[in-house]
Short mmCIF file of C-alpha atoms and ligand atoms in Angstrom, two decimals:
data_model
loop_
_atom_site.label_atom_id
_atom_site.label_comp_id
_atom_site.label_asym_id
_atom_site.label_seq_id
_atom_site.Cartn_x
_atom_site.Cartn_y
_atom_site.Cartn_z
CA GLY A 937 0.00 0.00 0.00
CA THR A 938 0.93 3.63 -0.39
CA ALA A 939 -1.15 5.38 2.28
CA GLN A 940 0.96 6.79 5.11
CA ILE A 941 -1.93 6.71 7.53
CA GLY A 942 -5.42 5.25 7.70
CA VAL A 943 -8.54 6.35 9.52
CA THR A 944 -11.37 3.94 10.27
CA GLY A 945 -14.52 5.43 11.79
CA LEU A 946 -15.58 8.45 9.79
CA ALA A 947 -18.28 10.08 11.89
CA VAL A 948 -17.70 13.74 12.79
CA MET A 949 -14.37 13.25 14.53
CA GLY A 950 -12.79 10.67 12.21
CA ARG A 951 -13.89 12.54 9.11
CA ASN A 952 -12.27 15.74 10.32
CA LEU A 953 -9.07 14.00 11.43
CA ALA A 954 -8.80 12.30 8.02
CA ARG A 955 -9.23 15.69 6.29
CA ASN A 956 -6.60 17.19 8.59
CA PHE A 957 -4.10 14.45 7.62
CA ALA A 958 -4.90 14.92 3.93
CA ARG A 959 -4.57 18.71 4.14
CA HIS A 960 -1.09 18.18 5.58
CA GLY A 961 -0.05 16.24 2.50
CA TYR A 962 -0.42 12.70 3.82
CA THR A 963 -2.02 10.01 1.71
CA VAL A 964 -4.91 8.81 3.87
CA ALA A 965 -6.69 5.49 3.55
CA VAL A 966 -10.28 5.92 4.73
CA HIS A 967 -12.74 3.31 5.93
CA ASN A 968 -16.02 3.16 7.78
CA ARG A 969 -18.24 0.21 8.75
CA THR A 970 -21.04 1.77 6.75
CA ALA A 971 -19.31 2.59 3.47
CA ALA A 972 -21.69 5.44 2.65
CA ARG A 973 -19.92 7.64 5.21
CA MET A 974 -16.58 6.94 3.55
CA ARG A 975 -18.00 7.71 0.12
CA SER A 976 -19.51 10.99 1.27
CA LEU A 977 -16.20 12.07 2.80
CA VAL A 978 -14.39 11.45 -0.48
CA ALA A 979 -17.20 13.05 -2.51
CA ASP A 980 -17.35 16.18 -0.35
CA HIS A 981 -13.67 16.69 0.44
CA GLY A 982 -11.68 14.55 -2.00
CA ASP A 983 -10.12 17.72 -3.43
CA GLU A 984 -8.46 18.61 -0.12
CA GLY A 985 -5.73 15.99 -0.52
CA THR A 986 -5.09 12.36 -1.38
CA PHE A 987 -7.61 9.88 0.00
CA VAL A 988 -7.58 6.16 -0.69
CA PRO A 989 -11.22 5.04 -0.43
CA THR A 990 -11.65 1.50 0.88
CA GLU A 991 -14.84 -0.50 1.42
CA THR A 992 -13.60 -3.48 3.43
CA MET A 993 -11.23 -3.74 6.36
CA ALA A 994 -8.97 -6.01 4.30
CA ASP A 995 -8.74 -3.40 1.51
CA PHE A 996 -8.14 -0.70 4.10
CA VAL A 997 -5.24 -2.58 5.69
CA ALA A 998 -3.80 -3.45 2.27
CA ALA A 999 -3.82 0.23 1.29
CA LEU A 1000 -1.34 1.16 4.05
CA GLU A 1001 2.44 1.31 3.80
CA ARG A 1002 4.37 -0.55 6.48
CA PRO A 1003 4.65 -0.25 9.39
CA ARG A 1004 0.93 0.44 9.09
CA LYS A 1005 -0.55 3.28 11.07
CA VAL A 1006 -4.26 2.84 11.66
CA VAL A 1007 -6.26 5.50 13.48
CA VAL A 1008 -9.45 4.08 15.00
CA MET A 1009 -12.02 6.82 15.63
CA VAL A 1010 -15.20 4.99 16.58
CA GLN A 1011 -17.49 5.07 19.58
CA ALA A 1012 -15.57 4.32 22.79
CA GLY A 1013 -16.23 0.95 24.44
CA ALA A 1014 -17.56 -2.13 22.63
CA ALA A 1015 -17.28 -0.55 19.15
CA THR A 1016 -13.56 0.06 19.69
CA ASP A 1017 -13.04 -3.56 20.74
CA ALA A 1018 -15.03 -4.79 17.73
CA VAL A 1019 -12.89 -2.76 15.33
CA ILE A 1020 -9.65 -3.88 17.00
CA ASP A 1021 -10.75 -7.52 16.78
CA GLU A 1022 -11.42 -7.10 13.09
CA LEU A 1023 -8.13 -5.32 12.45
CA VAL A 1024 -5.68 -7.41 14.41
CA PRO A 1025 -5.71 -10.59 12.27
CA LEU A 1026 -5.00 -8.44 9.21
CA LEU A 1027 -1.97 -6.66 10.70
CA GLU A 1028 1.71 -7.66 10.93
CA ALA A 1029 4.34 -7.25 13.63
CA GLY A 1030 5.40 -3.65 14.10
CA ASP A 1031 2.11 -2.16 12.86
CA ILE A 1032 0.57 0.60 14.97
CA VAL A 1033 -3.07 0.83 16.03
CA VAL A 1034 -4.02 4.26 17.32
CA ASP A 1035 -7.22 4.57 19.36
CA ALA A 1036 -8.07 8.25 19.12
CA GLY A 1037 -11.50 7.91 20.75
CA ASN A 1038 -12.35 8.78 24.33
CA ALA A 1039 -11.40 5.45 25.90
CA HIS A 1040 -11.21 4.97 29.65
CA PHE A 1041 -7.52 4.40 30.42
CA PRO A 1042 -7.95 0.93 32.05
CA ASP A 1043 -9.43 -0.24 28.71
CA THR A 1044 -6.41 1.22 26.96
CA ARG A 1045 -4.06 -0.63 29.31
CA ARG A 1046 -5.90 -3.89 28.60
CA ARG A 1047 -5.84 -3.36 24.81
CA GLU A 1048 -2.19 -2.30 24.81
CA ALA A 1049 -1.17 -5.44 26.71
CA ALA A 1050 -3.20 -7.66 24.34
CA LEU A 1051 -1.73 -6.14 21.19
CA ARG A 1052 1.80 -6.12 22.60
CA GLU A 1053 1.46 -9.93 22.96
CA LYS A 1054 0.88 -10.05 19.21
CA GLY A 1055 3.88 -7.83 18.38
CA LEU A 1056 1.67 -4.84 17.57
CA HIS A 1057 1.86 -1.33 18.97
CA PHE A 1058 -1.30 0.04 20.52
CA VAL A 1059 -1.36 3.78 21.01
CA GLY A 1060 -4.22 5.10 23.16
CA THR A 1061 -4.36 8.75 22.23
CA GLY A 1062 -6.17 11.62 23.84
CA VAL A 1063 -7.52 14.01 21.21
CA SER A 1064 -8.96 17.24 22.52
CA GLY A 1065 -10.70 20.13 20.86
CA GLY A 1066 -13.84 18.53 19.49
CA GLU A 1067 -14.81 18.68 15.82
CA GLU A 1068 -13.12 21.99 15.23
CA GLY A 1069 -9.86 20.80 16.75
CA ALA A 1070 -9.89 17.54 14.81
CA LEU A 1071 -10.08 19.48 11.55
CA ASN A 1072 -7.84 22.46 12.27
CA GLY A 1073 -5.42 21.22 14.92
CA PRO A 1074 -6.22 19.40 18.15
CA SER A 1075 -4.14 18.89 21.25
CA ILE A 1076 -2.96 15.28 20.92
CA MET A 1077 -1.88 13.08 23.85
CA PRO A 1078 -0.49 9.77 22.57
CA GLY A 1079 0.50 6.92 24.87
CA GLY A 1080 2.00 3.56 23.87
CA THR A 1081 5.59 2.61 23.21
CA ARG A 1082 8.24 5.23 22.62
CA GLU A 1083 9.27 3.22 19.58
CA SER A 1084 5.83 3.70 17.99
CA TYR A 1085 6.16 7.45 18.48
CA GLU A 1086 9.29 7.56 16.29
CA SER A 1087 7.28 6.93 13.14
CA LEU A 1088 3.83 8.05 14.30
CA GLY A 1089 4.86 11.16 16.24
CA PRO A 1090 5.87 13.35 13.29
CA ILE A 1091 2.50 12.73 11.58
CA LEU A 1092 0.53 13.54 14.72
CA GLU A 1093 2.65 16.59 15.44
CA ALA A 1094 2.07 17.84 11.89
CA ILE A 1095 -1.72 17.86 12.30
CA SER A 1096 -1.76 19.13 15.90
CA ALA A 1097 -2.38 22.70 17.02
CA LYS A 1098 0.74 24.89 17.19
CA VAL A 1099 1.53 27.58 19.73
CA ASP A 1100 4.57 29.74 19.03
CA GLY A 1101 5.44 27.16 16.38
CA VAL A 1102 5.52 24.34 18.95
CA PRO A 1103 3.23 21.35 18.30
CA CYS A 1104 0.55 20.57 20.89
CA CYS A 1105 1.48 16.91 20.74
CA THR A 1106 4.16 14.90 22.48
CA TRP A 1107 4.71 11.34 23.61
CA VAL A 1108 2.98 11.10 26.99
CA GLY A 1109 4.18 7.73 28.26
CA PRO A 1110 3.60 3.97 27.96
CA ASP A 1111 0.31 2.10 27.65
CA GLY A 1112 -2.62 4.06 29.10
CA ALA A 1113 -0.72 7.29 29.85
CA GLY A 1114 -2.19 9.21 26.91
CA HIS A 1115 -5.81 8.47 27.71
CA PHE A 1116 -5.10 9.04 31.40
CA VAL A 1117 -3.75 12.53 30.75
CA LYS A 1118 -6.71 13.28 28.47
CA MET A 1119 -9.01 12.20 31.31
CA VAL A 1120 -7.34 14.55 33.81
CA HIS A 1121 -7.44 17.31 31.17
CA ASN A 1122 -11.22 16.87 31.08
CA GLY A 1123 -11.42 16.85 34.87
CA ILE A 1124 -9.51 20.13 35.00
CA GLU A 1125 -11.90 21.45 32.35
CA TYR A 1126 -14.81 20.64 34.69
CA ALA A 1127 -13.12 22.55 37.54
CA ASP A 1128 -12.28 25.53 35.33
CA MET A 1129 -15.88 25.75 34.07
CA GLN A 1130 -17.37 25.47 37.58
CA LEU A 1131 -15.03 28.15 38.94
CA ILE A 1132 -16.06 30.50 36.14
CA ALA A 1133 -19.72 29.70 36.84
CA GLU A 1134 -19.25 30.50 40.55
CA ALA A 1135 -17.56 33.81 39.68
CA TYR A 1136 -20.55 34.65 37.46
CA ASP A 1137 -22.99 33.73 40.24
CA LEU A 1138 -21.11 35.90 42.76
CA LEU A 1139 -21.07 38.90 40.43
CA LYS A 1140 -24.78 38.40 39.78
CA ALA A 1141 -25.65 38.10 43.48
CA GLY A 1142 -23.23 40.71 44.81
CA LEU A 1143 -23.75 43.40 42.18
CA GLY A 1144 -27.18 42.56 40.83
CA ALA A 1145 -25.41 42.78 37.47
CA SER A 1146 -27.01 41.65 34.22
CA ALA A 1147 -25.55 38.85 32.15
CA ALA A 1148 -24.27 41.35 29.59
CA GLU A 1149 -22.58 43.45 32.29
CA ILE A 1150 -20.92 40.33 33.72
CA GLY A 1151 -19.89 39.45 30.17
CA GLU A 1152 -18.02 42.75 30.03
CA VAL A 1153 -16.20 41.87 33.25
CA PHE A 1154 -15.09 38.54 31.77
CA ALA A 1155 -14.01 40.24 28.56
CA ALA A 1156 -11.79 42.56 30.63
CA TRP A 1157 -10.41 39.61 32.63
CA ASN A 1158 -9.40 37.94 29.39
CA SER A 1159 -6.55 40.38 28.99
CA GLY A 1160 -4.85 39.43 32.29
CA ASP A 1161 -3.65 36.30 34.14
CA LEU A 1162 -6.95 34.58 33.38
CA GLU A 1163 -6.61 34.88 29.60
CA SER A 1164 -7.98 31.63 28.21
CA PHE A 1165 -10.42 30.11 25.76
CA LEU A 1166 -12.98 29.42 28.50
CA ILE A 1167 -12.95 33.01 29.82
CA GLU A 1168 -13.20 34.31 26.25
CA ILE A 1169 -16.21 32.16 25.33
CA THR A 1170 -17.84 32.96 28.70
CA ALA A 1171 -17.74 36.68 27.85
CA ASP A 1172 -19.24 35.88 24.47
CA VAL A 1173 -21.97 33.60 25.84
CA LEU A 1174 -22.98 36.07 28.57
CA GLN A 1175 -23.44 38.83 26.00
CA HIS A 1176 -25.51 36.68 23.66
CA VAL A 1177 -29.21 37.62 23.40
CA ASP A 1178 -31.84 34.91 22.91
CA ALA A 1179 -33.61 35.47 19.62
CA ALA A 1180 -36.95 34.01 20.74
CA THR A 1181 -37.40 36.03 23.93
CA GLY A 1182 -35.03 38.97 23.56
CA LYS A 1183 -33.65 38.06 26.98
CA ALA A 1184 -30.05 37.32 27.87
CA PHE A 1185 -29.42 33.84 26.48
CA VAL A 1186 -28.05 32.42 29.76
CA ASP A 1187 -31.22 33.55 31.54
CA VAL A 1188 -33.33 31.20 29.44
CA VAL A 1189 -31.00 28.18 29.67
CA ALA A 1190 -32.13 25.53 32.19
CA ASP A 1191 -29.78 25.26 35.18
CA ALA A 1192 -29.14 21.49 35.14
CA ALA A 1193 -25.65 20.61 33.90
CA GLU A 1194 -25.01 17.31 32.16
CA GLN A 1195 -21.88 15.23 31.74
CA LYS A 1196 -20.55 12.48 29.53
CA GLY A 1197 -18.53 10.93 32.33
CA THR A 1198 -14.87 11.89 32.09
CA GLY A 1199 -15.17 14.07 35.22
CA ARG A 1200 -16.58 11.07 37.04
CA TRP A 1201 -13.70 8.86 35.83
CA THR A 1202 -11.20 11.45 37.03
CA VAL A 1203 -12.73 11.58 40.49
CA GLN A 1204 -13.08 7.79 40.73
CA ASN A 1205 -9.41 7.39 39.87
CA ALA A 1206 -8.40 10.11 42.35
CA LEU A 1207 -10.19 8.16 45.08
CA ASP A 1208 -8.32 5.00 44.04
CA LEU A 1209 -4.99 6.81 44.14
CA GLY A 1210 -5.85 8.80 47.28
CA VAL A 1211 -5.17 12.16 45.63
CA PRO A 1212 -7.31 15.06 46.88
CA ILE A 1213 -8.57 16.66 43.66
CA THR A 1214 -11.25 18.61 45.52
CA GLY A 1215 -11.71 21.23 42.79
CA ILE A 1216 -12.52 18.63 40.12
CA ALA A 1217 -14.63 16.59 42.55
CA GLU A 1218 -16.68 19.60 43.66
CA ALA A 1219 -17.17 20.61 40.05
CA THR A 1220 -18.40 17.12 39.18
CA PHE A 1221 -20.72 17.02 42.19
CA ALA A 1222 -21.95 20.56 41.43
CA ARG A 1223 -23.20 19.23 38.08
CA ALA A 1224 -24.84 16.34 39.91
CA LEU A 1225 -26.50 18.71 42.39
CA SER A 1226 -27.79 20.92 39.59
CA GLY A 1227 -29.43 17.86 38.06
CA SER A 1228 -30.91 16.59 41.34
CA ALA A 1229 -34.42 17.73 40.45
CA PRO A 1230 -36.45 16.02 43.22
CA GLN A 1231 -34.06 17.16 45.93
CA ARG A 1232 -33.99 20.71 44.62
CA ALA A 1233 -37.78 20.78 44.37
CA ALA A 1234 -38.08 19.54 47.95
CA ALA A 1235 -35.63 22.16 49.25
CA ARG A 1236 -36.55 25.20 47.16
CA GLY A 1237 -38.54 27.70 49.20
CA VAL A 1238 -38.45 25.39 52.22
CA LEU A 1239 -34.89 25.48 53.55
CA PRO A 1240 -34.39 28.92 55.08
CA ALA A 1241 -31.56 31.06 53.74
CA ASP A 1242 -31.52 33.46 56.70
CA VAL A 1243 -29.39 35.99 54.85
CA GLN A 1244 -29.45 39.75 54.60
CA ALA A 1245 -29.52 41.67 51.33
CA TRP A 1246 -26.09 41.90 49.75
CA ASN A 1247 -25.04 45.50 49.14
CA VAL A 1248 -21.50 45.50 47.88
CA PRO A 1249 -20.15 48.94 48.80
CA ASP A 1250 -17.37 49.12 46.22
CA PRO A 1251 -18.23 47.19 43.05
CA GLY A 1252 -14.80 47.70 41.48
CA ALA A 1253 -13.02 46.29 44.53
CA PHE A 1254 -15.47 43.37 44.69
CA ILE A 1255 -14.92 42.49 41.03
CA GLU A 1256 -11.17 42.51 41.63
CA ASP A 1257 -11.60 40.27 44.70
CA VAL A 1258 -13.63 37.78 42.68
CA ARG A 1259 -11.00 37.82 39.93
CA LYS A 1260 -8.25 37.06 42.43
CA ALA A 1261 -10.31 34.34 44.11
CA LEU A 1262 -10.99 32.78 40.71
CA PHE A 1263 -7.32 32.79 39.78
CA ALA A 1264 -6.20 31.32 43.13
CA SER A 1265 -8.88 28.60 42.99
CA LYS A 1266 -7.86 27.80 39.44
CA VAL A 1267 -4.22 27.38 40.49
CA VAL A 1268 -5.40 24.93 43.19
CA ALA A 1269 -7.47 22.92 40.67
CA TYR A 1270 -4.49 22.62 38.30
CA SER A 1271 -2.09 21.85 41.14
CA GLN A 1272 -4.38 19.02 42.21
CA GLY A 1273 -4.75 17.70 38.65
CA PHE A 1274 -0.99 17.63 38.18
CA ASP A 1275 -0.68 15.79 41.51
CA GLN A 1276 -3.02 13.17 40.13
CA ILE A 1277 -0.88 12.81 37.01
CA ALA A 1278 2.22 12.44 39.20
CA ALA A 1279 0.51 9.79 41.36
CA ALA A 1280 -0.65 7.72 38.37
CA SER A 1281 2.73 8.13 36.74
CA ALA A 1282 4.37 6.65 39.84
CA GLU A 1283 1.72 3.94 40.22
CA PHE A 1284 1.98 2.71 36.61
CA GLY A 1285 5.64 3.58 35.92
CA TRP A 1286 4.82 6.12 33.19
CA ALA A 1287 7.41 8.83 33.98
CA ILE A 1288 5.13 11.55 32.62
CA ASP A 1289 6.76 14.94 32.08
CA ARG A 1290 4.18 17.27 33.62
CA GLY A 1291 5.69 20.40 32.10
CA ALA A 1292 5.29 18.87 28.66
CA MET A 1293 1.60 18.17 29.37
CA ALA A 1294 0.99 21.84 30.19
CA ARG A 1295 2.82 22.72 26.97
CA ILE A 1296 0.62 20.54 24.72
CA TRP A 1297 -2.54 21.95 26.35
CA ARG A 1298 -1.68 25.50 25.27
CA GLY A 1299 -3.52 25.08 21.98
CA GLY A 1300 -6.23 22.98 20.37
CA CYS A 1301 -8.07 22.09 23.56
CA ILE A 1302 -10.76 23.52 25.81
CA ILE A 1303 -8.45 24.51 28.69
CA ARG A 1304 -5.98 26.31 26.43
CA ALA A 1305 -4.65 29.32 28.27
CA LYS A 1306 -1.69 31.61 28.59
CA PHE A 1307 -1.32 30.48 32.20
CA LEU A 1308 -0.15 27.01 31.06
CA ASP A 1309 3.25 28.48 30.11
CA ARG A 1310 3.74 29.24 33.80
CA ILE A 1311 3.10 25.60 34.65
CA THR A 1312 5.60 24.41 32.06
CA GLN A 1313 8.17 26.84 33.47
CA ALA A 1314 7.51 25.61 37.01
CA TYR A 1315 8.28 22.01 36.02
CA GLU A 1316 11.30 23.17 34.02
CA ARG A 1317 12.63 24.76 37.22
CA ASP A 1318 11.99 21.50 39.09
CA ALA A 1319 10.82 18.39 37.25
CA GLN A 1320 10.08 16.69 40.59
CA LEU A 1321 8.14 19.65 42.02
CA PRO A 1322 6.00 18.07 44.77
CA LEU A 1323 3.29 20.74 44.63
CA LEU A 1324 2.59 23.19 41.82
CA LEU A 1325 1.24 25.69 44.36
CA ALA A 1326 4.65 25.70 46.03
CA ASP A 1327 6.48 26.80 42.89
CA PRO A 1328 7.76 30.35 43.55
CA TYR A 1329 5.72 31.91 40.72
CA PHE A 1330 2.45 30.35 41.87
CA THR A 1331 3.16 30.92 45.55
CA ALA A 1332 3.60 34.62 44.81
CA ALA A 1333 0.62 34.79 42.46
CA VAL A 1334 -1.68 33.18 45.01
CA ALA A 1335 -0.23 35.14 47.94
CA ASP A 1336 -1.28 38.31 46.15
CA GLY A 1337 -4.88 37.12 46.23
CA VAL A 1338 -5.29 35.22 49.51
CA ALA A 1339 -6.96 38.07 51.40
CA ALA A 1340 -9.36 38.66 48.50
CA TRP A 1341 -10.06 34.91 48.28
CA ARG A 1342 -11.00 34.81 51.97
CA ARG A 1343 -13.26 37.87 51.64
CA VAL A 1344 -15.07 36.33 48.66
CA VAL A 1345 -15.58 32.89 50.24
CA ALA A 1346 -16.70 34.47 53.53
CA ALA A 1347 -19.12 36.81 51.77
CA ALA A 1348 -20.50 33.93 49.72
CA ALA A 1349 -21.18 31.97 52.93
CA VAL A 1350 -22.75 34.96 54.69
CA HIS A 1351 -25.02 35.72 51.72
CA GLY A 1352 -25.94 32.12 50.93
CA VAL A 1353 -24.32 31.85 47.51
CA PRO A 1354 -23.03 28.29 46.91
CA THR A 1355 -19.37 28.30 45.93
CA PRO A 1356 -18.27 24.66 46.33
CA ALA A 1357 -15.20 25.01 44.13
CA PHE A 1358 -14.06 28.41 45.45
CA SER A 1359 -14.55 27.34 49.08
CA SER A 1360 -13.08 23.86 48.82
CA SER A 1361 -10.05 25.24 46.98
CA LEU A 1362 -9.44 27.70 49.79
CA ALA A 1363 -9.90 24.89 52.34
CA TYR A 1364 -7.36 22.82 50.39
CA TYR A 1365 -4.95 25.75 50.40
CA ASP A 1366 -5.28 26.15 54.16
CA GLY A 1367 -5.08 22.39 54.64
CA VAL A 1368 -2.00 21.77 52.57
CA ARG A 1369 -0.11 24.68 54.15
CA ALA A 1370 -1.15 23.84 57.75
CA GLU A 1371 1.58 23.31 60.31
CA ARG A 1372 -0.60 20.71 61.99
CA LEU A 1373 -3.93 19.22 60.86
CA PRO A 1374 -6.57 17.71 63.15
CA ALA A 1375 -5.72 14.28 61.72
CA ASN A 1376 -4.03 13.64 65.07
CA LEU A 1377 -7.49 13.38 66.62
CA VAL A 1378 -8.76 11.15 63.80
CA GLN A 1379 -5.84 8.77 64.39
CA ALA A 1380 -6.55 8.75 68.14
CA GLN A 1381 -10.23 7.96 67.48
CA ARG A 1382 -9.29 5.17 65.08
CA ASP A 1383 -7.00 3.66 67.67
CA PHE A 1384 -9.72 3.94 70.31
CA PHE A 1385 -12.48 2.10 68.47
CA GLY A 1386 -10.53 -0.09 66.09
CA ALA A 1387 -7.02 -0.53 67.49
CA HIS A 1388 -5.75 0.91 64.21
CA THR A 1389 -2.57 2.22 65.91
CA TYR A 1390 -0.96 5.65 65.63
CA ARG A 1391 2.46 7.18 65.22
CA ARG A 1392 3.88 9.76 67.64
CA THR A 1393 5.58 13.08 67.05
CA ASP A 1394 8.36 12.40 69.54
CA ARG A 1395 9.61 8.94 68.55
CA ASP A 1396 9.44 6.37 65.74
CA GLY A 1397 7.25 3.30 65.68
CA SER A 1398 3.57 2.35 65.74
CA PHE A 1399 1.65 2.45 68.99
CA HIS A 1400 -1.64 1.28 70.43
CA THR A 1401 -3.22 2.43 73.65
CA ASP A 1402 -5.19 -0.10 75.70
CA TRP A 1403 -8.27 2.13 75.77
CA SER A 1404 -10.63 -0.39 77.39
CA GLY A 1405 -8.08 -1.48 79.99
CA ASP A 1406 -5.41 0.42 81.87
CA ARG A 1407 -4.85 2.88 79.00
CA ALA A 1408 -1.18 1.98 78.89
CA GLU A 1409 0.60 2.50 75.59
CA HIS A 1410 2.22 -0.42 73.79
CA GLU A 1411 4.51 -0.51 70.81
CA ALA A 1412 2.39 -2.19 68.09
P1 LIG B 1909 -19.31 8.32 17.45
O1 LIG B 1909 -18.80 8.20 18.82
O2 LIG B 1909 -20.71 8.80 17.25
O3 LIG B 1909 -19.16 6.90 16.73
C1 LIG B 1909 -19.63 6.70 15.42
C2 LIG B 1909 -18.64 5.88 14.65
O4 LIG B 1909 -18.42 4.61 15.30
C3 LIG B 1909 -19.14 5.57 13.26
O5 LIG B 1909 -18.05 5.58 12.38
C4 LIG B 1909 -19.70 4.18 13.43
O6 LIG B 1909 -19.78 3.46 12.24
C5 LIG B 1909 -18.67 3.58 14.32
N1 LIG B 1909 -19.06 2.31 14.95
C6 LIG B 1909 -19.95 2.06 15.92
BR1 LIG B 1909 -21.02 3.29 16.71
N2 LIG B 1909 -20.03 0.77 16.25
C7 LIG B 1909 -19.15 0.17 15.45
C8 LIG B 1909 -18.78 -1.18 15.29
N3 LIG B 1909 -19.29 -2.15 16.06
N4 LIG B 1909 -17.86 -1.47 14.35
C9 LIG B 1909 -17.34 -0.52 13.58
N5 LIG B 1909 -17.65 0.79 13.69
C10 LIG B 1909 -18.56 1.13 14.60
O7 LIG B 1909 -18.33 9.22 16.54
P2 LIG B 1909 -17.65 10.61 16.87
O8 LIG B 1909 -18.62 11.53 17.52
O9 LIG B 1909 -16.96 11.02 15.64
O10 LIG B 1909 -16.57 10.23 17.99
C11 LIG B 1909 -15.52 9.30 17.74
C12 LIG B 1909 -14.71 9.15 19.00
O11 LIG B 1909 -14.19 10.41 19.34
C13 LIG B 1909 -15.48 8.68 20.22
O12 LIG B 1909 -14.67 7.83 20.98
C14 LIG B 1909 -15.78 9.93 20.97
O13 LIG B 1909 -15.90 9.73 22.36
C15 LIG B 1909 -14.59 10.76 20.65
N6 LIG B 1909 -14.93 12.18 20.63
C16 LIG B 1909 -14.02 13.05 21.02
C17 LIG B 1909 -14.29 14.38 21.03
C18 LIG B 1909 -13.25 15.28 21.45
O14 LIG B 1909 -13.46 16.46 21.62
N7 LIG B 1909 -12.07 14.76 21.63
C19 LIG B 1909 -15.51 14.89 20.59
C20 LIG B 1909 -16.42 14.00 20.17
C21 LIG B 1909 -16.12 12.64 20.19
P3 LIG B 1909 -21.14 3.50 11.34
O15 LIG B 1909 -21.04 4.77 10.55
O16 LIG B 1909 -21.05 2.30 10.50
O17 LIG B 1909 -22.30 3.49 12.28
#
């Protein structure tokens, strides 16, 4: 075969990825279970580059030059397994199967191990940026063997987003590392979105501002530390007027947030690894609360608020406080997400370069932001940085806003505005910096009722106190 790359699965995402490859001068073999999709791609966009149309999987595989590079872009889950099962008998040692769908990383680990047994490379790849990104340059997070990246990497880098000429694609690490990092990316996206939503709610409650006025605040914020795609689109969305009613668009959108599940995966994994990603967890639960219709109906108008009217005396100062609280909370959410990447990297032996992850998220994905450069620089200063918040740049940036952060969280509590992500991020900040946490008491309680033992501050070893007897302490 002569095709340098193949794409099977030509729904929205696969179709756009195939066009992206073709537009970059690659000869692309294209295939889809239902051949009509493949034919329509070639009919509509055949002039954008060189496509090799194929109707059967055997023809598709035969169209590829060796080692074959097959991008699978079908529905995550059973469909991906079905396509892999069909492909594998047709492939030869050294060929590379790239799963560019939204697989859960344990599935990727399973598939990688199975294909490795057969001498094939399996590359679970995070692809961010939706339809638009797939066509014009996504952020790409490939896992799998380093060897596979030698031939595959240049092709993926060519079609990825570029920031300052640098591709938003790099080898992430072995087996499931790529899909894992994509998962955490999505979790951080949840936190970022929730923090922005809380800032909007605070400005609405504190200032009685209209959506359009709040949109102007976000537009102004987009020229500072917060500059990012999400802040930019928030300004745009808030200023949009609903055609049917003439009202602010956001005021006619139902307040029940949905999710496809990557936030949930991120939180489930954080619980497994014991990493406190409170920002992402609160954001995920905030969506769940918004969708808890029976509970909200039972509570609305029944549970007393017992708050006084909120008259912010100095709107300009309040807006600046909210901005600083948003930035500090955002730093916490990212710091926690990068901790989770570090923990998984240690657990699975992936050796993920966290600075490189921040670099490939600068373009082509939903959390793209100027701020990510600062994260890359922090890990360049210290690749083993134990806590992003403790990097000198972030310590100083947050220090500048701590007083504002406390004022905002306190005011939110006093005036009954729910800020789960702002508040839990501040609690995390105070927790992680604490000289001493009340976990001493928890350990004492655990020893009392369950003989779980405790360690002491003054000497090494494990101890148990005979609580039900003479209360003497024994080395355990
Ligand atoms: P879908 O997720 O809607 O999947 C449709 C494709 O899967 C079609 O090509 C369909 O073939 C194929 N397919 C199915 Br369903 N079952 C199959 C089977 N048993 N054997 C072979 N093919 C099968 O497509 P999409 O929305 O383009 O998304 C593709 C992947 O990208 C998914 O994993 C999705 O989660 C991910 N995604 C990512 C982003 C992002 O921003 N990164 C956005 C959207 C989607 P048919 O035409 O014959 O039915």
